[in-house]
Coordinates of C-alpha atoms in Angstrom, one line a residue:
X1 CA 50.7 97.7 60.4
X2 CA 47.6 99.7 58.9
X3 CA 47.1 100.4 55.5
X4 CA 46.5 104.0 54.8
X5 CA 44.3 105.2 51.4
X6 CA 45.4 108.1 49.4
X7 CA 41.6 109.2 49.1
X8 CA 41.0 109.6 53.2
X9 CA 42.7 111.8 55.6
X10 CA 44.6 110.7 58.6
X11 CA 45.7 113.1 61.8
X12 CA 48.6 112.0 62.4
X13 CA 52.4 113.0 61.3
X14 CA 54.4 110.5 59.6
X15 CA 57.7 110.3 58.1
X16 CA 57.7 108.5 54.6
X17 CA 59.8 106.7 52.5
X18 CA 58.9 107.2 48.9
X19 CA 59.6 104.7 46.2
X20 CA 58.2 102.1 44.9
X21 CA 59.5 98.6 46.9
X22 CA 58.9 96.4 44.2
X23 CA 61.4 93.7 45.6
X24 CA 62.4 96.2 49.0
X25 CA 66.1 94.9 48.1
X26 CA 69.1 96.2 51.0
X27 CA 68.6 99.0 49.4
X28 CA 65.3 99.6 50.3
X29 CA 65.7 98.8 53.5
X30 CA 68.2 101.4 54.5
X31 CA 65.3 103.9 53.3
X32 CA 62.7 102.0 55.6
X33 CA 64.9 102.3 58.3
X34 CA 65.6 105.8 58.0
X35 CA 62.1 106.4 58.3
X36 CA 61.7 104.6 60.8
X37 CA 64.7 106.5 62.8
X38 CA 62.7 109.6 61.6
X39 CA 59.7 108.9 62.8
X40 CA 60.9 107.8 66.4
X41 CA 62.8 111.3 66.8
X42 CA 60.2 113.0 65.9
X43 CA 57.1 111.3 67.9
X44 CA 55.5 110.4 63.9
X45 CA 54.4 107.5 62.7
X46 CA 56.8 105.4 60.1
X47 CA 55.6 104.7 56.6
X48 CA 56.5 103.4 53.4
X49 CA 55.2 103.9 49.7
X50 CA 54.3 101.3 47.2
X51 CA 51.7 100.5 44.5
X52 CA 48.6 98.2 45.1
X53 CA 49.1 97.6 41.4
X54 CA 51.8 96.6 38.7
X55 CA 52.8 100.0 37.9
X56 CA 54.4 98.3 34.7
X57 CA 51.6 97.3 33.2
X58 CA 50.6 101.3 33.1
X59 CA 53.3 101.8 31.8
X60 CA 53.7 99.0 29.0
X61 CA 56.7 97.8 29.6
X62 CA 55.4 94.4 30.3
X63 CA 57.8 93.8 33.6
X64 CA 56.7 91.3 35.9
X65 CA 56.7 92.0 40.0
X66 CA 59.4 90.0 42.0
X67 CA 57.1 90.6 44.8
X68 CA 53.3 90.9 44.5
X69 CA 51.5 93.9 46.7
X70 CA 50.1 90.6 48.9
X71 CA 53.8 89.6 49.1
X72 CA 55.4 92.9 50.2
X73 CA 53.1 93.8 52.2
X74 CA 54.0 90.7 54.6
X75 CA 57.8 91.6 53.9
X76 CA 56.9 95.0 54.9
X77 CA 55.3 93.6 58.2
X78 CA 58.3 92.5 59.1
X79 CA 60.1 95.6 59.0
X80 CA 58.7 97.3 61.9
X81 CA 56.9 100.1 59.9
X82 CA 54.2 101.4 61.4
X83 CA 51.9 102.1 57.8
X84 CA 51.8 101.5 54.0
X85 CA 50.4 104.4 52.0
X86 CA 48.8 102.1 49.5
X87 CA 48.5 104.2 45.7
X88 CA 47.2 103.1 42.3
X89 CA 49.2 103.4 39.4
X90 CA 46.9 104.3 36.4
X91 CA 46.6 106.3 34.0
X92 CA 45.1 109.4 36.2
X93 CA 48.1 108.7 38.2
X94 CA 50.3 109.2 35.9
X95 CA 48.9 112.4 34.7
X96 CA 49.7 113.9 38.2
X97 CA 52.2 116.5 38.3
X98 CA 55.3 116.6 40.7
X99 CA 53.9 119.5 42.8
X100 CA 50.2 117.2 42.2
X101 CA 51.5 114.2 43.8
X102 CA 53.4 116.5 46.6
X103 CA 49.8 117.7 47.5
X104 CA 47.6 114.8 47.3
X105 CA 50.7 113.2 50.4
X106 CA 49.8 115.9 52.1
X107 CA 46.4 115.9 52.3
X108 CA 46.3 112.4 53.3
X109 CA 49.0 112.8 56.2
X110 CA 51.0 115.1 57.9
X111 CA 54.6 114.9 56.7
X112 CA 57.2 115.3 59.1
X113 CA 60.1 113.9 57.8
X114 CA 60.8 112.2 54.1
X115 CA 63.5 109.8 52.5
X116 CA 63.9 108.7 49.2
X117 CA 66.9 107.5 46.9
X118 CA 69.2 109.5 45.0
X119 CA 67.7 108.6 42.0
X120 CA 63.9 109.1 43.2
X121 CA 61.5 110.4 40.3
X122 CA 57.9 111.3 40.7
X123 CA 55.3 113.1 38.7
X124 CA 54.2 113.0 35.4
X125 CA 57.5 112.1 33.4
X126 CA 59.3 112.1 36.0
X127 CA 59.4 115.9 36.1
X128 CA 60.1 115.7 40.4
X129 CA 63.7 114.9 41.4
X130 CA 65.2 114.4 44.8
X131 CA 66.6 117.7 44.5
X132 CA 63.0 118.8 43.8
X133 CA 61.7 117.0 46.9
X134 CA 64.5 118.2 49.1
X135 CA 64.1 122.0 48.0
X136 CA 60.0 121.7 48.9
X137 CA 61.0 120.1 52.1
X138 CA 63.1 122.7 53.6
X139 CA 60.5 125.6 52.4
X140 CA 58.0 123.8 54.5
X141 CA 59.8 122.5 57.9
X142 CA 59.7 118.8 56.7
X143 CA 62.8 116.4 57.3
X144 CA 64.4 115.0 54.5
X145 CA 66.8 112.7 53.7
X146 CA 68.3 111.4 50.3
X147 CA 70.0 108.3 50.5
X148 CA 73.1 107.6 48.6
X149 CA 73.5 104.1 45.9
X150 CA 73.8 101.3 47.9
X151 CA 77.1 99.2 46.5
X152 CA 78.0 95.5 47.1
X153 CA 80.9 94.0 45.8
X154 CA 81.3 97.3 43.6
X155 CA 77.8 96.3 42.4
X156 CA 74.8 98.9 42.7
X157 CA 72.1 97.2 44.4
X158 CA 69.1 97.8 42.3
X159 CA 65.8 96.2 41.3
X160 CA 66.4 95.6 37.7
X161 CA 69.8 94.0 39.0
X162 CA 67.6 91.6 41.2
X163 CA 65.7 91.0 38.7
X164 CA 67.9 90.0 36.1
X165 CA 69.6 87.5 38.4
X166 CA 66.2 85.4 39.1
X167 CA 66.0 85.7 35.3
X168 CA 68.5 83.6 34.9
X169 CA 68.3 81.6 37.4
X170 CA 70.9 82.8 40.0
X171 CA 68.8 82.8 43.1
X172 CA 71.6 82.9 45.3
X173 CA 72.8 86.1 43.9
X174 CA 69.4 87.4 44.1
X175 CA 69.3 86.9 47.6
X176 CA 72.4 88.1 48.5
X177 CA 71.0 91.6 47.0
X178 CA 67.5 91.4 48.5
X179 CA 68.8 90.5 52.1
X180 CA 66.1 87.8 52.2
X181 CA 64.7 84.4 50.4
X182 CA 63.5 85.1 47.2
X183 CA 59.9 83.7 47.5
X184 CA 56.5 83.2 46.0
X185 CA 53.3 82.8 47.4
X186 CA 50.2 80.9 45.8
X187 CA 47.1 78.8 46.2
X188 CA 47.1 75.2 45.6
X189 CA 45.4 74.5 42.1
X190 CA 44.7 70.8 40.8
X191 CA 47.2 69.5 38.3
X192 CA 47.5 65.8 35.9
X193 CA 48.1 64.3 39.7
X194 CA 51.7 63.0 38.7
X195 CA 53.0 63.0 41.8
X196 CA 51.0 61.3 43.3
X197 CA 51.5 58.4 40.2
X198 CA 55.5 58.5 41.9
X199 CA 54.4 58.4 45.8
X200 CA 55.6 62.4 45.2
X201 CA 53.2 65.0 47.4
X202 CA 52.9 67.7 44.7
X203 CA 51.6 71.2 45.4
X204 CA 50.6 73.3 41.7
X205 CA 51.1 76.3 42.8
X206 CA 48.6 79.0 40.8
X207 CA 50.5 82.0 40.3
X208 CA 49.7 85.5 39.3
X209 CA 50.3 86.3 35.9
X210 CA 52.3 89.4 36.9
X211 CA 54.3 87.4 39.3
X212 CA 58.5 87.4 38.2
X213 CA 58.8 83.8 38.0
X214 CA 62.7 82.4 38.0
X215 CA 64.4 81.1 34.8
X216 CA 62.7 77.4 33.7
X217 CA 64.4 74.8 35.8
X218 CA 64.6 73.0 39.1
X219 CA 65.2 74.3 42.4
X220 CA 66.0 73.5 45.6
X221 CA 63.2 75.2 47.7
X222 CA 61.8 75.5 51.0
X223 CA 57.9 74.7 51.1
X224 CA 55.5 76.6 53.9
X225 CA 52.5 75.0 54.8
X226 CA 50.9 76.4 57.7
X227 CA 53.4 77.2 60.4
X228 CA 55.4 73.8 59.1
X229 CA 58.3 74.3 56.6
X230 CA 59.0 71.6 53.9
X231 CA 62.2 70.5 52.3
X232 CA 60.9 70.5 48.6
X233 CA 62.1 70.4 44.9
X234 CA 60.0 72.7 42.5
X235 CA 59.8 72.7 38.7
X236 CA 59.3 76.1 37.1
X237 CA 58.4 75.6 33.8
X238 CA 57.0 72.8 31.1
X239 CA 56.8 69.2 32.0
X240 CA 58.4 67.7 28.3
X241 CA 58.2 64.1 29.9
X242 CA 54.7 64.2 30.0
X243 CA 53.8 66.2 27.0
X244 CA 53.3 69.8 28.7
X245 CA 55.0 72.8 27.6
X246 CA 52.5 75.4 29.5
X247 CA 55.0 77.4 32.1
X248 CA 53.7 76.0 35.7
X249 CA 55.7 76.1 39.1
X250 CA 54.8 72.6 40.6
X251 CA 56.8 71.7 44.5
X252 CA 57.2 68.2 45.6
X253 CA 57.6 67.8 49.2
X254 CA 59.7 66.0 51.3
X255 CA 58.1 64.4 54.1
X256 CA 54.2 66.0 54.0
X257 CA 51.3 64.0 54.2
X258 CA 48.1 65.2 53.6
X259 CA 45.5 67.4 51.0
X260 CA 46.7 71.0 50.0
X261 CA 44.0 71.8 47.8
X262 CA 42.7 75.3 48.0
X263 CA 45.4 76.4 50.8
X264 CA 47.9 79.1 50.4
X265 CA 51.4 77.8 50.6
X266 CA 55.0 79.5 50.1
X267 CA 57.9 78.8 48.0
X268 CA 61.1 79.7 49.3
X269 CA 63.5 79.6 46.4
X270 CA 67.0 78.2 47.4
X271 CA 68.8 77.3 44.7
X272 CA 69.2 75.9 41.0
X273 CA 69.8 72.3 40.9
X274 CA 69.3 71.4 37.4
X275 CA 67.8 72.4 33.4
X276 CA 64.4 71.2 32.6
X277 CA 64.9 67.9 30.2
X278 CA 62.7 65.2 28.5
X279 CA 63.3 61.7 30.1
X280 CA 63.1 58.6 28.4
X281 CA 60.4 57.1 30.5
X282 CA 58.5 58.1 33.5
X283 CA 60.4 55.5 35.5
X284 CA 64.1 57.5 34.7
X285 CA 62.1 60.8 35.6
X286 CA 61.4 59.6 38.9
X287 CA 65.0 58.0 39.4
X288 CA 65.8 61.9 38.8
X289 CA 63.6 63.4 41.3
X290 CA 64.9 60.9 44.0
X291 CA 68.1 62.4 43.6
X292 CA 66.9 66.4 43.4
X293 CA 65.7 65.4 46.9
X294 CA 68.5 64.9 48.3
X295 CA 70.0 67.8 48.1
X296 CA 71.0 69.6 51.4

C-alpha cells in the first residue's frame, strides 16, 4: 500500500473515497469497497482519505482518535486498498475552500471515480456537500457514488456512536459496529514492577495522548507480541491499591515469559470484566487477578 502526499503529483488515475476513517467502522468499509469496485472497472488505482493528524485538536473539540494514523493505516492495509492520500489537518487546511480542496485532489491524482457518505462535508465550514461533489463530478466525467447511512439494529453506524460505546465501556458493542477488535497499539514503558512482585508478566503500555482510551476498568484482552498472541487481563486506569491515580493501561499476560521493554505490542480489547477498586491488601488484589484470568 503506498502512501501518497498531497504536495507531489502522481500519474496515475484513482478512485477515492473521501472521509476521514477515524475508526473505518462497517460503515466505512462499504465506501472502501466501493472504491475499490471502482477502481477495478475502471483500470485506476483504489484509495482512501484520512488525516496524518488529529483533526480534533484543529478544531478544539478536544476528541480523542479511536484509531491512531499508525493504527489505521495497518487496518487500512488490510483492506486491499491500493493507496492512502495522507493530508494535514491545520489551520491552512482549514481555510481551504470546497472548490480549493477539489483542486489541490486533483493536482495530486487523476480522479476517476469518487465515493463519499451521504453526509460528507469538506471545505472551509463545511461549505462542500455530497450534492456539491456529485454535481462537480458529472461536469467533469468523474464517477461518483454517494453511499446511503449504514443501519444496524435500527441503529446508524457512526463514529461518535462507536465512540461513545468504548466510553463506557461496552467493547462488545463497539465492535459489533466497527466489524473488527477494538485495539490499541503501544511501546512497552517501565512501570513500579508490580507484576512482577505477584509472579504477573506486566506490559505498561505508553500510549498516545490522543489515543481514545476505554472507560477505567478491567478487561478481558488479547495481547500481541511478535507474531504470538497472549491471553491477557489489562487495567485501564489508576492503581488505588497501590497509591496511583495517574490514568495508565497496564496488560498482564497469561503464559509469556520474557523482557518486553522497548517493543511495540497490541491490545486487543475483548471485553469488560470488572470496575477498578481499592483492595484491602496486595495479597486480596492478587487473589482478584487470579480470577480475571480465568476468564475464557
Amino acid at each position: 500500500m503506498e502512501i501518497l502526499s498531497p504536495e507531489i503529483q502522481y500519474n496515475f488515475p484513482v478512485c477515492i473515497a473521501l472521509g476521514f476513517f477515524d475508526c473505518i467502522h462497517m460503515g466505512h468499509r462499504v465506501l472502501i469497497d466501493t472504491a475499490i469496485a471502482q477502481a477495478r472497472s475502471t483500470g485506476s488505482k483504489s484509495c482512501v482519505v484520512t488525516f496524518s493528524v488529529n483533526p480534533f485538536i484543529a478544531l478544539g473539540t478536544g476528541e480523542k482518535l479511536v484509531f491512531t494514523y499508525d493504527e489505521r493505516l495497518r487496518i487500512l492495509r488490510d483492506t486491499g486498498v491500493d493507496c492512502v492520500l495522507a493530508l494535514p489537518f491545520d489551520g491552512e487546511f482549514m481555510q481551504k475552500s470546497r472548490d480549493e480542496f477539489l483542486a489541490m485532489l486533483r493536482s495530486c491524482v487523476t480522479l476517476r471515480g469518487v465515493v463519499c457518505g451521504y453526509d460528507y462535508r469538506f471545505g472551509h465550514n463545511a461549505q462542500g456537500t455530497s450534492e456539491y461533489l456529485c454535481d462537480f463530478c458529472a461536469k467533469n466525467g468523474i464517477m461518483c457514488d454517494v453511499i446511503s447511512p449504514i443501519i444496524q439494529n435500527g441503529l446508524r453506524i457512526s463514529g461518535t456512536e462507536v465512540r461513545r460505546r468504548i466510553s463506557c465501556g461496552d467493547i462488545e458493542g463497539a465492535c459489533k459496529l466497527l466489524g473488527r477488535a477494538y485495539f490499541m497499539d503501544g511501546a512497552v514503558c517501565h512501570g513500579r514492577g508490580v507484576g512482577k512482585v505477584f509472579d504477573f508478566p506486566t506490559a505498561n503500555l505508553d500510549c498516545p495522548p490522543d489515543k481514545l482510551l476505554p472507560q477505567a476498568g478491567v478487561y478481558a484482552t488479547i495481547t500481541t507480541v511478535g507474531e504470538k498472541s497472549y491471553r491477557s487481563v489489562t487495567n485501564v486506569g489508576a492503581k488505588p491499591t497501590f497509591g496511583e491515580w495517574d490514568e495508565t493501561v497496564e496488560t498482564m499476560l497469561i503464559g509469556f515469559d520474557g523482557n518486553l521493554y522497548g517493543q511495540t505490542i497490541r491490545v486487543t480489547f475483548v471485553r469488560w470484566l470488572r470496575g477498578i477498586r481499592k483492595f484491602d491488601s496486595p495479597c486480596a488484589l492478587r487473589e482478584q487477578i487470579e480470577k480475571d484470568s480465568e476468564w475464557r
